Amino acid sequence: KSCCKSLSNKLKLIAKEVKGSTGYKLCHRNEIRALLKSFGTPALFLTLNPCDVHHPLVGILGGLLPEAWQAMSLYEHSVFVANNPAAAAQFFHVMMTHFLQIIA
């Protein structure tokens, strides 16, 4: 029994680098616990997801007039964003910069 437990612990140690494995999850769980002990529990979690497919700023950054963006379908918006990754990246940067200015 102790031999199996010892082998299991060794496998967890080896598997901590394999994403999705029990060892990986355990390693990251322990890391989160250590951070909580050091810094305390977080007061607020935010998940930001600026929707580049719907926002006209992406079209403007990609060289379109706002009227042209409004005339496009959702599918055309998606194709435009896929073909203009620089405009999508600029849009994301602008949104995050403004968000951080607001909360700071």
Short mmCIF file of N, CA and C in Angstrom, two decimals:
data_model
loop_
_atom_site.label_atom_id
_atom_site.label_comp_id
_atom_site.label_asym_id
_atom_site.label_seq_id
_atom_site.Cartn_x
_atom_site.Cartn_y
_atom_site.Cartn_z
N LYS A 1 0.83 -1.19 0.00
CA LYS A 1 0.00 0.00 0.00
C LYS A 1 0.88 1.26 0.00
N SER A 2 1.89 1.30 0.86
CA SER A 2 2.76 2.47 0.91
C SER A 2 3.59 2.59 -0.37
N CYS A 3 3.89 1.45 -0.99
CA CYS A 3 4.63 1.46 -2.25
C CYS A 3 3.80 2.13 -3.35
N CYS A 4 2.52 1.81 -3.40
CA CYS A 4 1.62 2.40 -4.39
C CYS A 4 1.47 3.90 -4.16
N LYS A 5 1.36 4.30 -2.90
CA LYS A 5 1.22 5.71 -2.58
C LYS A 5 2.48 6.47 -2.96
N SER A 6 3.64 5.86 -2.69
CA SER A 6 4.92 6.47 -3.05
C SER A 6 5.03 6.64 -4.56
N LEU A 7 4.64 5.61 -5.30
CA LEU A 7 4.66 5.67 -6.76
C LEU A 7 3.70 6.74 -7.27
N SER A 8 2.52 6.83 -6.67
CA SER A 8 1.54 7.83 -7.06
C SER A 8 2.08 9.24 -6.84
N ASN A 9 2.74 9.47 -5.72
CA ASN A 9 3.33 10.79 -5.43
C ASN A 9 4.42 11.13 -6.43
N LYS A 10 5.23 10.13 -6.80
CA LYS A 10 6.29 10.37 -7.79
C LYS A 10 5.70 10.70 -9.16
N LEU A 11 4.62 10.02 -9.52
CA LEU A 11 3.97 10.30 -10.80
C LEU A 11 3.36 11.70 -10.81
N LYS A 12 2.79 12.13 -9.70
CA LYS A 12 2.24 13.48 -9.61
C LYS A 12 3.34 14.51 -9.79
N LEU A 13 4.51 14.25 -9.22
CA LEU A 13 5.64 15.16 -9.34
C LEU A 13 6.09 15.26 -10.79
N ILE A 14 6.16 14.13 -11.46
CA ILE A 14 6.57 14.11 -12.86
C ILE A 14 5.50 14.74 -13.75
N ALA A 15 4.24 14.46 -13.45
CA ALA A 15 3.13 14.90 -14.29
C ALA A 15 2.73 16.35 -14.06
N LYS A 16 3.39 17.05 -13.16
CA LYS A 16 2.98 18.44 -12.88
C LYS A 16 3.20 19.35 -14.08
N GLU A 17 4.01 18.92 -15.05
CA GLU A 17 4.25 19.72 -16.25
C GLU A 17 3.28 19.38 -17.38
N VAL A 18 2.51 18.30 -17.23
CA VAL A 18 1.58 17.86 -18.27
C VAL A 18 0.23 18.51 -18.02
N LYS A 19 -0.14 19.45 -18.91
CA LYS A 19 -1.40 20.19 -18.73
C LYS A 19 -2.58 19.24 -18.66
N GLY A 20 -3.44 19.48 -17.69
CA GLY A 20 -4.64 18.68 -17.52
C GLY A 20 -4.47 17.48 -16.61
N SER A 21 -3.23 17.15 -16.28
CA SER A 21 -3.00 15.98 -15.41
C SER A 21 -3.32 16.33 -13.96
N THR A 22 -3.47 15.31 -13.15
CA THR A 22 -3.75 15.52 -11.73
C THR A 22 -2.62 16.28 -11.07
N GLY A 23 -1.38 15.95 -11.43
CA GLY A 23 -0.23 16.65 -10.86
C GLY A 23 -0.20 18.12 -11.24
N TYR A 24 -0.56 18.41 -12.48
CA TYR A 24 -0.61 19.80 -12.96
C TYR A 24 -1.64 20.59 -12.16
N LYS A 25 -2.83 20.01 -12.02
CA LYS A 25 -3.90 20.68 -11.28
C LYS A 25 -3.51 20.89 -9.83
N LEU A 26 -2.92 19.87 -9.23
CA LEU A 26 -2.50 19.95 -7.84
C LEU A 26 -1.43 21.03 -7.65
N CYS A 27 -0.48 21.09 -8.58
CA CYS A 27 0.59 22.09 -8.51
C CYS A 27 0.01 23.51 -8.56
N HIS A 28 -0.90 23.73 -9.50
CA HIS A 28 -1.48 25.07 -9.63
C HIS A 28 -2.44 25.39 -8.49
N ARG A 29 -3.13 24.40 -7.98
CA ARG A 29 -4.00 24.61 -6.82
C ARG A 29 -3.16 25.04 -5.62
N ASN A 30 -2.02 24.39 -5.43
CA ASN A 30 -1.13 24.76 -4.33
C ASN A 30 -0.54 26.15 -4.53
N GLU A 31 -0.26 26.49 -5.79
CA GLU A 31 0.25 27.84 -6.09
C GLU A 31 -0.79 28.90 -5.73
N ILE A 32 -2.04 28.65 -6.06
CA ILE A 32 -3.12 29.58 -5.72
C ILE A 32 -3.27 29.69 -4.21
N ARG A 33 -3.19 28.57 -3.52
CA ARG A 33 -3.28 28.60 -2.05
C ARG A 33 -2.15 29.43 -1.45
N ALA A 34 -0.94 29.29 -1.99
CA ALA A 34 0.19 30.07 -1.49
C ALA A 34 -0.02 31.56 -1.73
N LEU A 35 -0.55 31.91 -2.91
CA LEU A 35 -0.83 33.32 -3.19
C LEU A 35 -1.89 33.87 -2.26
N LEU A 36 -2.92 33.07 -1.98
CA LEU A 36 -3.97 33.50 -1.06
C LEU A 36 -3.40 33.71 0.34
N LYS A 37 -2.50 32.83 0.74
CA LYS A 37 -1.90 32.97 2.07
C LYS A 37 -1.01 34.22 2.14
N SER A 38 -0.29 34.50 1.05
CA SER A 38 0.61 35.65 1.03
C SER A 38 -0.13 36.98 0.91
N PHE A 39 -1.12 37.03 0.02
CA PHE A 39 -1.76 38.30 -0.31
C PHE A 39 -3.20 38.42 0.16
N GLY A 40 -3.79 37.35 0.66
CA GLY A 40 -5.19 37.38 1.06
C GLY A 40 -6.10 37.09 -0.12
N THR A 41 -7.38 36.96 0.18
CA THR A 41 -8.33 36.66 -0.89
C THR A 41 -8.59 37.90 -1.74
N PRO A 42 -8.77 37.71 -3.03
CA PRO A 42 -9.04 38.86 -3.90
C PRO A 42 -10.43 39.42 -3.62
N ALA A 43 -10.55 40.72 -3.79
CA ALA A 43 -11.82 41.38 -3.54
C ALA A 43 -12.74 41.30 -4.76
N LEU A 44 -12.15 41.21 -5.94
CA LEU A 44 -12.96 41.28 -7.15
C LEU A 44 -12.23 40.61 -8.31
N PHE A 45 -12.95 39.82 -9.08
CA PHE A 45 -12.42 39.24 -10.31
C PHE A 45 -13.18 39.86 -11.47
N LEU A 46 -12.47 40.19 -12.53
CA LEU A 46 -13.10 40.71 -13.74
C LEU A 46 -12.63 39.89 -14.93
N THR A 47 -13.55 39.61 -15.82
CA THR A 47 -13.20 39.00 -17.09
C THR A 47 -13.68 39.95 -18.17
N LEU A 48 -12.75 40.54 -18.88
CA LEU A 48 -13.09 41.51 -19.91
C LEU A 48 -13.09 40.82 -21.26
N ASN A 49 -14.07 41.14 -22.07
CA ASN A 49 -14.17 40.55 -23.39
C ASN A 49 -14.76 41.58 -24.35
N PRO A 50 -13.92 42.54 -24.80
CA PRO A 50 -14.45 43.52 -25.74
C PRO A 50 -14.80 42.84 -27.06
N CYS A 51 -15.99 43.05 -27.54
CA CYS A 51 -16.50 42.36 -28.72
C CYS A 51 -16.11 43.13 -29.98
N ASP A 52 -15.03 42.69 -30.60
CA ASP A 52 -14.53 43.39 -31.77
C ASP A 52 -15.41 43.20 -33.01
N VAL A 53 -16.20 42.17 -33.04
CA VAL A 53 -17.03 41.91 -34.22
C VAL A 53 -18.20 42.88 -34.31
N HIS A 54 -18.64 43.43 -33.19
CA HIS A 54 -19.80 44.33 -33.19
C HIS A 54 -19.43 45.81 -33.14
N HIS A 55 -18.24 46.13 -32.68
CA HIS A 55 -17.91 47.53 -32.42
C HIS A 55 -17.42 48.24 -33.68
N PRO A 56 -17.97 49.42 -34.00
CA PRO A 56 -17.57 50.14 -35.21
C PRO A 56 -16.14 50.67 -35.18
N LEU A 57 -15.54 50.77 -34.00
CA LEU A 57 -14.16 51.25 -33.91
C LEU A 57 -13.19 50.33 -34.67
N VAL A 58 -13.48 49.04 -34.72
CA VAL A 58 -12.63 48.11 -35.47
C VAL A 58 -12.64 48.48 -36.94
N GLY A 59 -13.81 48.80 -37.46
CA GLY A 59 -13.91 49.21 -38.86
C GLY A 59 -13.15 50.49 -39.12
N ILE A 60 -13.27 51.45 -38.21
CA ILE A 60 -12.57 52.73 -38.37
C ILE A 60 -11.06 52.50 -38.33
N LEU A 61 -10.59 51.69 -37.38
CA LEU A 61 -9.16 51.39 -37.29
C LEU A 61 -8.68 50.60 -38.51
N GLY A 62 -9.59 49.88 -39.15
CA GLY A 62 -9.25 49.12 -40.35
C GLY A 62 -9.43 49.90 -41.63
N GLY A 63 -9.82 51.18 -41.52
CA GLY A 63 -9.92 52.04 -42.69
C GLY A 63 -11.30 52.18 -43.29
N LEU A 64 -12.32 51.71 -42.60
CA LEU A 64 -13.69 51.84 -43.11
C LEU A 64 -14.37 53.07 -42.52
N LEU A 65 -15.33 53.59 -43.25
CA LEU A 65 -16.18 54.64 -42.71
C LEU A 65 -17.23 53.99 -41.82
N PRO A 66 -17.71 54.71 -40.80
CA PRO A 66 -18.73 54.13 -39.91
C PRO A 66 -19.98 53.65 -40.66
N GLU A 67 -20.35 54.37 -41.72
CA GLU A 67 -21.52 53.98 -42.50
C GLU A 67 -21.30 52.63 -43.19
N ALA A 68 -20.08 52.42 -43.68
CA ALA A 68 -19.76 51.15 -44.34
C ALA A 68 -19.82 50.00 -43.33
N TRP A 69 -19.33 50.27 -42.11
CA TRP A 69 -19.37 49.23 -41.07
C TRP A 69 -20.82 48.88 -40.72
N GLN A 70 -21.66 49.89 -40.60
CA GLN A 70 -23.06 49.65 -40.24
C GLN A 70 -23.82 48.90 -41.33
N ALA A 71 -23.40 49.08 -42.58
CA ALA A 71 -24.07 48.40 -43.69
C ALA A 71 -23.68 46.93 -43.80
N MET A 72 -22.61 46.54 -43.13
CA MET A 72 -22.12 45.16 -43.22
C MET A 72 -22.93 44.23 -42.30
N SER A 73 -23.01 42.96 -42.70
CA SER A 73 -23.67 41.95 -41.87
C SER A 73 -22.70 41.46 -40.80
N LEU A 74 -23.22 40.69 -39.86
CA LEU A 74 -22.36 40.12 -38.81
C LEU A 74 -21.29 39.22 -39.42
N TYR A 75 -21.66 38.46 -40.44
CA TYR A 75 -20.68 37.60 -41.12
C TYR A 75 -19.58 38.45 -41.75
N GLU A 76 -19.96 39.54 -42.41
CA GLU A 76 -18.97 40.43 -43.03
C GLU A 76 -18.08 41.08 -41.98
N HIS A 77 -18.66 41.42 -40.82
CA HIS A 77 -17.85 41.93 -39.71
C HIS A 77 -16.81 40.90 -39.30
N SER A 78 -17.24 39.66 -39.17
CA SER A 78 -16.34 38.58 -38.76
C SER A 78 -15.21 38.39 -39.76
N VAL A 79 -15.54 38.41 -41.04
CA VAL A 79 -14.53 38.27 -42.09
C VAL A 79 -13.57 39.45 -42.05
N PHE A 80 -14.11 40.65 -41.86
CA PHE A 80 -13.27 41.85 -41.81
C PHE A 80 -12.28 41.76 -40.65
N VAL A 81 -12.76 41.37 -39.48
CA VAL A 81 -11.88 41.25 -38.30
C VAL A 81 -10.83 40.17 -38.54
N ALA A 82 -11.23 39.05 -39.13
CA ALA A 82 -10.27 37.97 -39.41
C ALA A 82 -9.20 38.40 -40.40
N ASN A 83 -9.57 39.25 -41.35
CA ASN A 83 -8.62 39.71 -42.36
C ASN A 83 -7.82 40.93 -41.92
N ASN A 84 -8.19 41.53 -40.80
CA ASN A 84 -7.50 42.72 -40.29
C ASN A 84 -7.13 42.53 -38.82
N PRO A 85 -6.19 41.63 -38.53
CA PRO A 85 -5.84 41.38 -37.13
C PRO A 85 -5.20 42.59 -36.45
N ALA A 86 -4.54 43.45 -37.23
CA ALA A 86 -3.93 44.64 -36.63
C ALA A 86 -5.02 45.58 -36.09
N ALA A 87 -6.10 45.73 -36.84
CA ALA A 87 -7.21 46.57 -36.39
C ALA A 87 -7.84 45.99 -35.13
N ALA A 88 -7.98 44.66 -35.09
CA ALA A 88 -8.54 44.01 -33.90
C ALA A 88 -7.62 44.19 -32.70
N ALA A 89 -6.31 44.09 -32.92
CA ALA A 89 -5.35 44.28 -31.82
C ALA A 89 -5.36 45.72 -31.32
N GLN A 90 -5.44 46.68 -32.25
CA GLN A 90 -5.52 48.09 -31.85
C GLN A 90 -6.80 48.35 -31.06
N PHE A 91 -7.90 47.76 -31.51
CA PHE A 91 -9.17 47.91 -30.81
C PHE A 91 -9.05 47.39 -29.38
N PHE A 92 -8.48 46.20 -29.23
CA PHE A 92 -8.31 45.61 -27.90
C PHE A 92 -7.45 46.52 -27.03
N HIS A 93 -6.36 47.05 -27.60
CA HIS A 93 -5.47 47.93 -26.84
C HIS A 93 -6.21 49.19 -26.39
N VAL A 94 -6.96 49.79 -27.29
CA VAL A 94 -7.72 51.01 -26.96
C VAL A 94 -8.73 50.72 -25.85
N MET A 95 -9.46 49.63 -25.97
CA MET A 95 -10.47 49.29 -24.96
C MET A 95 -9.84 49.04 -23.59
N MET A 96 -8.75 48.29 -23.56
CA MET A 96 -8.10 47.98 -22.29
C MET A 96 -7.47 49.23 -21.67
N THR A 97 -6.87 50.07 -22.50
CA THR A 97 -6.26 51.30 -22.00
C THR A 97 -7.32 52.20 -21.37
N HIS A 98 -8.44 52.36 -22.06
CA HIS A 98 -9.51 53.20 -21.51
C HIS A 98 -10.12 52.59 -20.26
N PHE A 99 -10.29 51.29 -20.24
CA PHE A 99 -10.83 50.63 -19.05
C PHE A 99 -9.91 50.86 -17.86
N LEU A 100 -8.61 50.69 -18.07
CA LEU A 100 -7.66 50.88 -16.97
C LEU A 100 -7.61 52.34 -16.51
N GLN A 101 -7.79 53.28 -17.43
CA GLN A 101 -7.83 54.69 -17.04
C GLN A 101 -9.07 54.98 -16.19
N ILE A 102 -10.16 54.33 -16.50
CA ILE A 102 -11.40 54.56 -15.76
C ILE A 102 -11.30 54.00 -14.34
N ILE A 103 -10.75 52.80 -14.18
CA ILE A 103 -10.73 52.19 -12.85
C ILE A 103 -9.55 52.66 -12.01
N ALA A 104 -8.54 53.26 -12.62
CA ALA A 104 -7.36 53.68 -11.86
C ALA A 104 -7.57 54.99 -11.16
#
